[in-house]
Amino acid sequence: MSDDLQNDAALLRDFLTECGELLQQLDQDLMALASGPGDAEVLNRTFRAFHTIKGTSGFMGFQHVVSLTHSAEDVLNLLRKGERSVTPRTVDVLLAVSDQLRVMMDDIGADRKQSYDVRSLLTELNALQAPQPVVPVEAPRLGEILSAQQIVSPSELDQSLRESASTGKRVGEILIEKKLATPAQVEDALSQQKAISAGRDSARTIRVDVAKLDELVNLVGELVLERNRLVHLSRQLNEKRISSETFESDLTASTARLNHITDELQQSGMRTRMVPVDMVFRRLPRLVRGLAASLGKQVELKISGEDTEIDKTMVEEMADPLVHLVRNSLDHGIEAPDVRHTRGKPRVGVLSLSARPEGDNIVVELADDGGGIDPQRVGRKAIERGMLTAERLESISHREILDLIFLPGFSTAEKVSDVSGRGVGMDVVLTNLKKLGGIVQLDSELGRGTCVTLRLPLTLAVLPVLVVRVQQDAFALPLRSVVETARVSAAEVHRCDGGEMLRLRDQVLPMLRLGDIFGAQRAGRVAADQPQHGSASGVPPVASSSAPTKASRARAELLRVVVMGAGGKRVGLVVDQLLGQEETVIKPLDAFLRGVPGLAGATISGDGRVQLILDPASILAMAANPGFAGPAK
């Protein structure tokens, strides 16, 4: 380790903390692979963990860590492509690698200079890359768990597997039909497969200003006093020592006071979690300096807005995407000094990183003045990899071509290096941003540079939503994605390529009917003279693109439309009724709803009913597919 890195205690501490969290998650994911070898999400997450440890260790100068993680990464790359299968031996070797990395990190943290003999581990990793027959593992997975629990015998399992292969039925269905296992036992075994990969809790710390804690404690005290007031009112009512008029007046005042304290407590609690994005930004200058030197490039990093505050959880989750974006900019974007000189540019490239608050979002931009992205080259690569056809390429826009870069496994690099070429970087960015409820937008001009914009909510604790109704069901739309609400004539709706398009003023938008997506009756038909709720409930103003005249007497059919947008894309969502704006807390979906297209989570409304929260990114993806006809499965 170089002397200047030794002196940067904060950078080293962040490095060790990040690697420690990644190694902890690695152990959980590797154990999940042992019971669920075919889980693509866990495989990708494991690959990204090794990839991140390798990248950060490289710019910190820990080459012994880089060599070991690079070999492990090669193994994971073959696994995620399906060219090798996960075996118990694979998991054992990767766990041994994780243990060795933990030893190395402990020595780095204690500043112990050690030499490591990892030849046997590297030999094992190389052996795992040797060609091997790919054995289907999906069918026996469930059976192995049930067999280990002595619910089914090996002979019964063997017979069920053969029947599964001949009939195409799932093993679980066969075991239930033959009454070898109960539905509850099968469901429990399936839950066990996901339990380890779902366990993502890890110890985290945060420094909080004492003044913020004092404010929080004072508000808790106010809350206790108001609780005592309500208890006193309840006692008076039970003992009939208070008139109904007095009780009603006191209860109204206490409820208002409780509402005020709750709002203040919510805001104060959120403030204790807010930290400056400098926690992430400060690790990037070292990365840029080391990576630029290794690539033979000259790069100046300009940072602004580093004092912008965001939720601590968001800071931790945005670190990995930013590292990958910086690496991509330096490797793919900014040219070598001689190339820049021949193009009439300064020999030193500029990489600009900025952050700013924007409403209830934070916007992070990373821009370079490099060569930009060639859309034709991206299109050719996509066709070569079978991601789309030449005919489809001709029909999509410039922005949609650039968005192909975010597909898993996509890369325009001609060869794999320690920096790029595996098609993992931009996939990580999109995956992490979706998980945070954010969006990523890519803008590039060939020869002039590229700008990547990340738009993130300030916090995940509270989510402002617009509540809409379709038939008897209420849905919540994240308010940050609502552009406007409108009431339009059915005459403005047109069929095109199997889908519906809406003409709103001078703009043509793809249109989806929320009732179609989730299997309800068709939504959106309202009488021309029915009242609208958009402007009266705090949502964006209603724009009317068309209105029937009294002279027509035709009672033209009108549709209520919520225009949603993200990353420069728009879609019109037809609903039956706008119920108003609320602030709510998002809860994760249960197992049977997890993964349903269009859903991000759920919440509980004021009347105690469950409301499903829509996922804007998924809705926009549906709109991009004209053949979508719902309902979601």
PDB file of C-alpha atoms in Angstrom, residues 298-421:
ATOM      1  CA  GLN A 298      -5.027  12.356 -18.515  1.00  0.00           C
ATOM      2  CA  VAL A 299      -8.268  13.198 -16.724  1.00  0.00           C
ATOM      3  CA  GLU A 300      -9.376  16.077 -14.513  1.00  0.00           C
ATOM      4  CA  LEU A 301     -12.264  15.353 -12.143  1.00  0.00           C
ATOM      5  CA  LYS A 302     -14.519  18.297 -11.293  1.00  0.00           C
ATOM      6  CA  ILE A 303     -16.929  17.827  -8.370  1.00  0.00           C
ATOM      7  CA  SER A 304     -19.745  20.147  -7.305  1.00  0.00           C
ATOM      8  CA  GLY A 305     -22.715  19.878  -4.966  1.00  0.00           C
ATOM      9  CA  GLU A 306     -20.961  17.408  -2.667  1.00  0.00           C
ATOM     10  CA  ASP A 307     -22.690  18.945   0.382  1.00  0.00           C
ATOM     11  CA  THR A 308     -26.129  17.921  -0.970  1.00  0.00           C
ATOM     12  CA  GLU A 309     -27.803  15.681   1.604  1.00  0.00           C
ATOM     13  CA  ILE A 310     -29.581  12.394   1.000  1.00  0.00           C
ATOM     14  CA  ASP A 311     -30.756   9.433   3.053  1.00  0.00           C
ATOM     15  CA  LYS A 312     -27.889   7.277   4.372  1.00  0.00           C
ATOM     16  CA  THR A 313     -29.326   4.157   2.731  1.00  0.00           C
ATOM     17  CA  MET A 314     -29.460   5.907  -0.621  1.00  0.00           C
ATOM     18  CA  VAL A 315     -25.819   7.003  -0.282  1.00  0.00           C
ATOM     19  CA  GLU A 316     -24.689   3.434   0.335  1.00  0.00           C
ATOM     20  CA  GLU A 317     -26.690   2.042  -2.570  1.00  0.00           C
ATOM     21  CA  MET A 318     -25.591   4.676  -5.091  1.00  0.00           C
ATOM     22  CA  ALA A 319     -21.871   4.052  -4.459  1.00  0.00           C
ATOM     23  CA  ASP A 320     -21.626   0.976  -6.675  1.00  0.00           C
ATOM     24  CA  PRO A 321     -23.418   2.545  -9.685  1.00  0.00           C
ATOM     25  CA  LEU A 322     -21.215   5.637  -9.492  1.00  0.00           C
ATOM     26  CA  VAL A 323     -18.015   3.572  -9.437  1.00  0.00           C
ATOM     27  CA  HIS A 324     -19.138   1.678 -12.539  1.00  0.00           C
ATOM     28  CA  LEU A 325     -20.125   4.883 -14.322  1.00  0.00           C
ATOM     29  CA  VAL A 326     -16.730   6.449 -13.606  1.00  0.00           C
ATOM     30  CA  ARG A 327     -14.933   3.345 -14.861  1.00  0.00           C
ATOM     31  CA  ASN A 328     -17.025   3.318 -18.046  1.00  0.00           C
ATOM     32  CA  SER A 329     -16.391   7.023 -18.669  1.00  0.00           C
ATOM     33  CA  LEU A 330     -12.644   6.625 -18.342  1.00  0.00           C
ATOM     34  CA  ASP A 331     -12.403   3.408 -20.332  1.00  0.00           C
ATOM     35  CA  HIS A 332     -15.007   3.973 -23.068  1.00  0.00           C
ATOM     36  CA  GLY A 333     -15.614   7.719 -23.052  1.00  0.00           C
ATOM     37  CA  ILE A 334     -12.519   9.867 -22.608  1.00  0.00           C
ATOM     38  CA  GLU A 335      -9.946   9.334 -25.349  1.00  0.00           C
ATOM     39  CA  ALA A 336      -6.199   8.915 -25.029  1.00  0.00           C
ATOM     40  CA  PRO A 337      -4.246  12.225 -25.076  1.00  0.00           C
ATOM     41  CA  ASP A 338      -2.902  11.729 -28.626  1.00  0.00           C
ATOM     42  CA  VAL A 339      -6.359  10.915 -29.955  1.00  0.00           C
ATOM     43  CA  ARG A 340      -7.819  13.977 -28.272  1.00  0.00           C
ATOM     44  CA  HIS A 341      -5.060  16.130 -29.755  1.00  0.00           C
ATOM     45  CA  THR A 342      -5.772  14.930 -33.298  1.00  0.00           C
ATOM     46  CA  ARG A 343      -9.461  15.726 -32.749  1.00  0.00           C
ATOM     47  CA  GLY A 344      -8.684  19.278 -31.680  1.00  0.00           C
ATOM     48  CA  LYS A 345      -9.428  18.708 -27.995  1.00  0.00           C
ATOM     49  CA  PRO A 346      -7.251  19.459 -24.947  1.00  0.00           C
ATOM     50  CA  ARG A 347      -5.042  16.503 -24.054  1.00  0.00           C
ATOM     51  CA  VAL A 348      -6.583  16.451 -20.579  1.00  0.00           C
ATOM     52  CA  GLY A 349     -10.123  15.108 -20.527  1.00  0.00           C
ATOM     53  CA  VAL A 350     -12.725  16.459 -18.099  1.00  0.00           C
ATOM     54  CA  LEU A 351     -15.017  14.315 -15.999  1.00  0.00           C
ATOM     55  CA  SER A 352     -17.684  16.359 -14.173  1.00  0.00           C
ATOM     56  CA  LEU A 353     -19.638  15.007 -11.215  1.00  0.00           C
ATOM     57  CA  SER A 354     -22.421  17.062  -9.649  1.00  0.00           C
ATOM     58  CA  ALA A 355     -25.340  16.657  -7.275  1.00  0.00           C
ATOM     59  CA  ARG A 356     -28.303  18.913  -6.618  1.00  0.00           C
ATOM     60  CA  PRO A 357     -31.692  18.684  -4.909  1.00  0.00           C
ATOM     61  CA  GLU A 358     -34.719  18.951  -7.169  1.00  0.00           C
ATOM     62  CA  GLY A 359     -38.059  18.812  -5.360  1.00  0.00           C
ATOM     63  CA  ASP A 360     -38.195  15.579  -3.386  1.00  0.00           C
ATOM     64  CA  ASN A 361     -35.447  14.093  -5.559  1.00  0.00           C
ATOM     65  CA  ILE A 362     -31.688  14.362  -5.795  1.00  0.00           C
ATOM     66  CA  VAL A 363     -30.152  14.579  -9.261  1.00  0.00           C
ATOM     67  CA  VAL A 364     -26.624  13.267  -9.787  1.00  0.00           C
ATOM     68  CA  GLU A 365     -24.945  13.913 -13.133  1.00  0.00           C
ATOM     69  CA  LEU A 366     -21.730  12.417 -14.461  1.00  0.00           C
ATOM     70  CA  ALA A 367     -20.560  13.986 -17.718  1.00  0.00           C
ATOM     71  CA  ASP A 368     -17.402  13.579 -19.795  1.00  0.00           C
ATOM     72  CA  ASP A 369     -16.093  15.408 -22.850  1.00  0.00           C
ATOM     73  CA  GLY A 370     -14.992  12.208 -24.563  1.00  0.00           C
ATOM     74  CA  GLY A 371     -15.859  10.560 -27.831  1.00  0.00           C
ATOM     75  CA  GLY A 372     -19.498   9.879 -27.026  1.00  0.00           C
ATOM     76  CA  ILE A 373     -21.454   6.758 -27.919  1.00  0.00           C
ATOM     77  CA  ASP A 374     -21.832   5.621 -31.516  1.00  0.00           C
ATOM     78  CA  PRO A 375     -25.482   4.472 -31.849  1.00  0.00           C
ATOM     79  CA  GLN A 376     -24.685   2.520 -35.022  1.00  0.00           C
ATOM     80  CA  ARG A 377     -22.014   0.526 -33.213  1.00  0.00           C
ATOM     81  CA  VAL A 378     -24.394  -0.127 -30.316  1.00  0.00           C
ATOM     82  CA  GLY A 379     -27.040  -1.326 -32.765  1.00  0.00           C
ATOM     83  CA  ARG A 380     -24.612  -3.660 -34.547  1.00  0.00           C
ATOM     84  CA  LYS A 381     -23.494  -5.184 -31.252  1.00  0.00           C
ATOM     85  CA  ALA A 382     -27.099  -5.692 -30.173  1.00  0.00           C
ATOM     86  CA  ILE A 383     -27.890  -7.513 -33.424  1.00  0.00           C
ATOM     87  CA  GLU A 384     -24.730  -9.645 -33.113  1.00  0.00           C
ATOM     88  CA  ARG A 385     -25.755 -10.691 -29.596  1.00  0.00           C
ATOM     89  CA  GLY A 386     -29.311 -11.486 -30.658  1.00  0.00           C
ATOM     90  CA  MET A 387     -30.836  -8.757 -28.486  1.00  0.00           C
ATOM     91  CA  LEU A 388     -32.925  -7.373 -31.358  1.00  0.00           C
ATOM     92  CA  THR A 389     -33.403  -7.741 -35.091  1.00  0.00           C
ATOM     93  CA  ALA A 390     -32.241  -5.413 -37.830  1.00  0.00           C
ATOM     94  CA  GLU A 391     -35.874  -4.584 -38.603  1.00  0.00           C
ATOM     95  CA  ARG A 392     -36.541  -3.636 -34.984  1.00  0.00           C
ATOM     96  CA  LEU A 393     -33.403  -1.494 -34.936  1.00  0.00           C
ATOM     97  CA  GLU A 394     -34.709   0.553 -37.845  1.00  0.00           C
ATOM     98  CA  SER A 395     -37.932   1.382 -35.981  1.00  0.00           C
ATOM     99  CA  ILE A 396     -36.579   2.503 -32.584  1.00  0.00           C
ATOM    100  CA  SER A 397     -35.429   5.971 -31.598  1.00  0.00           C
ATOM    101  CA  HIS A 398     -31.919   7.250 -30.857  1.00  0.00           C
ATOM    102  CA  ARG A 399     -32.618   7.192 -27.113  1.00  0.00           C
ATOM    103  CA  GLU A 400     -33.939   3.620 -27.241  1.00  0.00           C
ATOM    104  CA  ILE A 401     -30.747   2.538 -29.016  1.00  0.00           C
ATOM    105  CA  LEU A 402     -28.651   4.096 -26.243  1.00  0.00           C
ATOM    106  CA  ASP A 403     -30.807   2.340 -23.624  1.00  0.00           C
ATOM    107  CA  LEU A 404     -29.632  -1.005 -25.032  1.00  0.00           C
ATOM    108  CA  ILE A 405     -26.399  -0.382 -23.131  1.00  0.00           C
ATOM    109  CA  PHE A 406     -28.261  -1.120 -19.896  1.00  0.00           C
ATOM    110  CA  LEU A 407     -29.169  -4.679 -20.933  1.00  0.00           C
ATOM    111  CA  PRO A 408     -27.420  -7.451 -18.923  1.00  0.00           C
ATOM    112  CA  GLY A 409     -24.280  -8.705 -20.634  1.00  0.00           C
ATOM    113  CA  PHE A 410     -24.133  -5.892 -23.192  1.00  0.00           C
ATOM    114  CA  SER A 411     -20.702  -4.410 -23.928  1.00  0.00           C
ATOM    115  CA  THR A 412     -19.084  -2.720 -26.903  1.00  0.00           C
ATOM    116  CA  ALA A 413     -15.553  -3.505 -25.657  1.00  0.00           C
ATOM    117  CA  GLU A 414     -13.546  -5.592 -28.112  1.00  0.00           C
ATOM    118  CA  LYS A 415     -11.764  -7.518 -25.353  1.00  0.00           C
ATOM    119  CA  VAL A 416     -12.181  -8.226 -21.666  1.00  0.00           C
ATOM    120  CA  SER A 417      -9.899  -6.330 -19.291  1.00  0.00           C
ATOM    121  CA  ASP A 418      -9.705  -5.592 -15.590  1.00  0.00           C
ATOM    122  CA  VAL A 419     -11.726  -2.446 -16.291  1.00  0.00           C
ATOM    123  CA  SER A 420     -14.452  -3.475 -18.707  1.00  0.00           C
ATOM    124  CA  GLY A 421     -15.702  -5.834 -21.350  1.00  0.00           C
TER     125      GLY A 421
END
